[in-house]
Amino acid sequence: MLPVTETATSPCSSDCQGYVRRHLRFGWWSLLVFLTLGILLESFHGFKAAWFVNVDQETRRLLWRLAHAHGTFFALVHIAFAATVFLMPALQLGLRRAASWCLMAVSIVLPSGFFFGGFGVYGGDPGLGIFLLPVGAVMLFIAVFIIAWGATANR
């Protein structure tokens, strides 16, 4: 395996490269984790695990599928953010730091809200973990706004 090194032709500073590496690592590892979760959910479905496929478990099944889908999506967003930072190295450090922090947080909070909402389902209503979703949604909005603002200002 070849190490990633900064070359003279790289448009990124070492700080910029740090963000690129961090989000590429996080993106690819979280993609592996959430794809594994998807395979696990499919195996529960394939083996007809009663605690997963019974009609009264529909809410759990839906929430866990949403956790898998959102986690996979956010993994890809991290890879896209790494590419954005690499291609737009003039993105202000403060904006880059805030967007990075919000993306990291939302990638953990939102899928966790869906996943933990699937535990303790009460009469078709999700468990208490679902209360993480509004927090994650706000973080996602802030991250996307910061990135869009920085991309617009970085002509």
Coordinates of C-alpha atoms in Angstrom, one line a residue, residues 10-17 20 82-93 96 150-151 154-155:
S10 CA -1.4 19.3 -4.8
P11 CA -3.7 22.3 -4.5
C12 CA -4.3 21.5 -0.8
S13 CA -2.3 22.6 2.2
S14 CA -1.4 20.1 4.8
D15 CA -4.4 21.3 6.9
C16 CA -6.7 20.8 3.8
Q17 CA -5.1 17.3 3.2
V20 CA -9.5 15.2 3.0
A82 CA -13.4 15.2 0.9
A83 CA -13.5 15.7 -2.9
T84 CA -15.0 19.2 -2.4
V85 CA -12.4 20.2 0.1
F86 CA -9.6 18.9 -2.2
L87 CA -11.0 20.7 -5.3
M88 CA -11.8 23.9 -3.3
P89 CA -8.9 24.3 -1.0
A90 CA -9.6 28.1 -0.6
L91 CA -12.7 27.2 1.4
Q92 CA -12.2 29.1 4.7
L93 CA -10.7 27.1 7.5
R96 CA -14.4 23.8 6.7
G150 CA -18.4 28.2 0.9
A151 CA -18.6 26.8 -2.6
N154 CA -15.1 30.3 -3.4
R155 CA -15.4 31.2 -7.1

